[in-house]
Amino acid sequence: MTTLFISMLKRWSLFTFLKNLLFLAVGINLILLIIWLIIKTLKNKKTDENIIDLIVPTESEEEIKQILKEASSLDEDEEFKDWTPDN
């Protein structure tokens, strides 16, 4: 690796060498950042799926149907029947 840098330094001027070295460092960091973001996203997706799996309704299917039936049968007037401006 050192011989590669020495040979590049002999062929190029110091400014060109440092510029190319900087581009190389930025490119490597960019590639590492992209790989890190992909791994982080995949890990978060896996934990999000686990969280969703843990949320399970405790009511039975019949109780859920009953709750939905009661909720849909409410009239808007019944909801505000006892409401007064003083409340």
PDB file of C-alpha atoms in Angstrom:
ATOM      1  CA  MET A   1       0.000   0.000   0.000  1.00  0.00           C
ATOM      2  CA  THR A   2       2.840   2.346   0.846  1.00  0.00           C
ATOM      3  CA  THR A   3       4.529   1.662  -2.475  1.00  0.00           C
ATOM      4  CA  LEU A   4       1.296   2.555  -4.252  1.00  0.00           C
ATOM      5  CA  PHE A   5       1.188   5.929  -2.524  1.00  0.00           C
ATOM      6  CA  ILE A   6       4.870   6.559  -3.244  1.00  0.00           C
ATOM      7  CA  SER A   7       4.441   5.744  -6.924  1.00  0.00           C
ATOM      8  CA  MET A   8       1.368   7.975  -7.130  1.00  0.00           C
ATOM      9  CA  LEU A   9       3.278  10.758  -5.396  1.00  0.00           C
ATOM     10  CA  LYS A  10       6.120  10.478  -7.931  1.00  0.00           C
ATOM     11  CA  ARG A  11       3.752  10.691 -10.920  1.00  0.00           C
ATOM     12  CA  TRP A  12       1.486  13.439  -9.606  1.00  0.00           C
ATOM     13  CA  SER A  13       2.093  16.753  -7.988  1.00  0.00           C
ATOM     14  CA  LEU A  14       1.544  16.984  -4.259  1.00  0.00           C
ATOM     15  CA  PHE A  15      -1.713  18.888  -4.704  1.00  0.00           C
ATOM     16  CA  THR A  16      -3.165  16.283  -7.071  1.00  0.00           C
ATOM     17  CA  PHE A  17      -2.056  13.491  -4.769  1.00  0.00           C
ATOM     18  CA  LEU A  18      -3.693  15.073  -1.717  1.00  0.00           C
ATOM     19  CA  LYS A  19      -6.849  15.854  -3.696  1.00  0.00           C
ATOM     20  CA  ASN A  20      -7.156  12.244  -4.867  1.00  0.00           C
ATOM     21  CA  LEU A  21      -6.421  10.980  -1.360  1.00  0.00           C
ATOM     22  CA  LEU A  22      -9.205  13.207  -0.016  1.00  0.00           C
ATOM     23  CA  PHE A  23     -11.653  11.930  -2.642  1.00  0.00           C
ATOM     24  CA  LEU A  24     -10.686   8.373  -1.751  1.00  0.00           C
ATOM     25  CA  ALA A  25     -11.326   9.004   1.954  1.00  0.00           C
ATOM     26  CA  VAL A  26     -14.673  10.688   1.257  1.00  0.00           C
ATOM     27  CA  GLY A  27     -15.697   7.848  -1.058  1.00  0.00           C
ATOM     28  CA  ILE A  28     -14.832   5.175   1.500  1.00  0.00           C
ATOM     29  CA  ASN A  29     -16.707   7.061   4.233  1.00  0.00           C
ATOM     30  CA  LEU A  30     -19.731   7.453   1.967  1.00  0.00           C
ATOM     31  CA  ILE A  31     -19.793   3.741   1.194  1.00  0.00           C
ATOM     32  CA  LEU A  32     -19.482   2.882   4.896  1.00  0.00           C
ATOM     33  CA  LEU A  33     -22.294   5.332   5.738  1.00  0.00           C
ATOM     34  CA  ILE A  34     -24.611   3.774   3.154  1.00  0.00           C
ATOM     35  CA  ILE A  35     -23.866   0.264   4.449  1.00  0.00           C
ATOM     36  CA  TRP A  36     -24.466   1.429   8.050  1.00  0.00           C
ATOM     37  CA  LEU A  37     -27.804   3.045   7.117  1.00  0.00           C
ATOM     38  CA  ILE A  38     -28.959  -0.112   5.318  1.00  0.00           C
ATOM     39  CA  ILE A  39     -28.077  -2.293   8.324  1.00  0.00           C
ATOM     40  CA  LYS A  40     -29.750   0.153  10.729  1.00  0.00           C
ATOM     41  CA  THR A  41     -32.910   0.254   8.596  1.00  0.00           C
ATOM     42  CA  LEU A  42     -33.099  -3.530   8.420  1.00  0.00           C
ATOM     43  CA  LYS A  43     -32.659  -3.833  12.202  1.00  0.00           C
ATOM     44  CA  ASN A  44     -35.366  -1.224  12.849  1.00  0.00           C
ATOM     45  CA  LYS A  45     -37.714  -2.970  10.437  1.00  0.00           C
ATOM     46  CA  LYS A  46     -37.175  -6.242  12.293  1.00  0.00           C
ATOM     47  CA  THR A  47     -37.893  -4.663  15.703  1.00  0.00           C
ATOM     48  CA  ASP A  48     -40.949  -2.814  14.321  1.00  0.00           C
ATOM     49  CA  GLU A  49     -42.385  -6.111  13.109  1.00  0.00           C
ATOM     50  CA  ASN A  50     -41.835  -7.609  16.568  1.00  0.00           C
ATOM     51  CA  ILE A  51     -43.623  -4.696  18.231  1.00  0.00           C
ATOM     52  CA  ILE A  52     -46.595  -5.069  15.909  1.00  0.00           C
ATOM     53  CA  ASP A  53     -46.765  -8.784  16.640  1.00  0.00           C
ATOM     54  CA  LEU A  54     -46.927  -8.111  20.393  1.00  0.00           C
ATOM     55  CA  ILE A  55     -50.051  -5.920  20.135  1.00  0.00           C
ATOM     56  CA  VAL A  56     -52.850  -8.472  20.299  1.00  0.00           C
ATOM     57  CA  PRO A  57     -56.401  -7.540  21.271  1.00  0.00           C
ATOM     58  CA  THR A  58     -57.546  -9.237  24.467  1.00  0.00           C
ATOM     59  CA  GLU A  59     -61.220  -9.194  23.520  1.00  0.00           C
ATOM     60  CA  SER A  60     -62.753 -12.079  21.680  1.00  0.00           C
ATOM     61  CA  GLU A  61     -64.061 -11.666  18.160  1.00  0.00           C
ATOM     62  CA  GLU A  62     -67.660 -11.521  19.401  1.00  0.00           C
ATOM     63  CA  GLU A  63     -66.831  -8.777  21.914  1.00  0.00           C
ATOM     64  CA  ILE A  64     -65.125  -6.746  19.196  1.00  0.00           C
ATOM     65  CA  LYS A  65     -68.171  -7.117  16.912  1.00  0.00           C
ATOM     66  CA  GLN A  66     -70.437  -6.020  19.780  1.00  0.00           C
ATOM     67  CA  ILE A  67     -68.301  -2.941  20.488  1.00  0.00           C
ATOM     68  CA  LEU A  68     -68.302  -1.969  16.811  1.00  0.00           C
ATOM     69  CA  LYS A  69     -72.061  -2.495  16.599  1.00  0.00           C
ATOM     70  CA  GLU A  70     -72.656  -0.277  19.631  1.00  0.00           C
ATOM     71  CA  ALA A  71     -70.315   2.391  18.302  1.00  0.00           C
ATOM     72  CA  SER A  72     -72.012   2.497  14.910  1.00  0.00           C
ATOM     73  CA  SER A  73     -75.500   2.677  16.436  1.00  0.00           C
ATOM     74  CA  LEU A  74     -74.790   5.888  18.385  1.00  0.00           C
ATOM     75  CA  ASP A  75     -76.472   8.979  17.021  1.00  0.00           C
ATOM     76  CA  GLU A  76     -74.629  12.258  17.128  1.00  0.00           C
ATOM     77  CA  ASP A  77     -77.494  13.766  19.143  1.00  0.00           C
ATOM     78  CA  GLU A  78     -77.292  11.055  21.798  1.00  0.00           C
ATOM     79  CA  GLU A  79     -73.616  11.760  22.274  1.00  0.00           C
ATOM     80  CA  PHE A  80     -74.256  15.409  23.187  1.00  0.00           C
ATOM     81  CA  LYS A  81     -77.674  14.995  24.826  1.00  0.00           C
ATOM     82  CA  ASP A  82     -76.436  15.807  28.351  1.00  0.00           C
ATOM     83  CA  TRP A  83     -74.156  18.602  27.255  1.00  0.00           C
ATOM     84  CA  THR A  84     -74.947  22.133  28.329  1.00  0.00           C
ATOM     85  CA  PRO A  85     -72.925  25.325  27.908  1.00  0.00           C
ATOM     86  CA  ASP A  86     -72.300  25.393  31.672  1.00  0.00           C
ATOM     87  CA  ASN A  87     -70.460  22.029  31.692  1.00  0.00           C
TER      88      ASN A  87
END
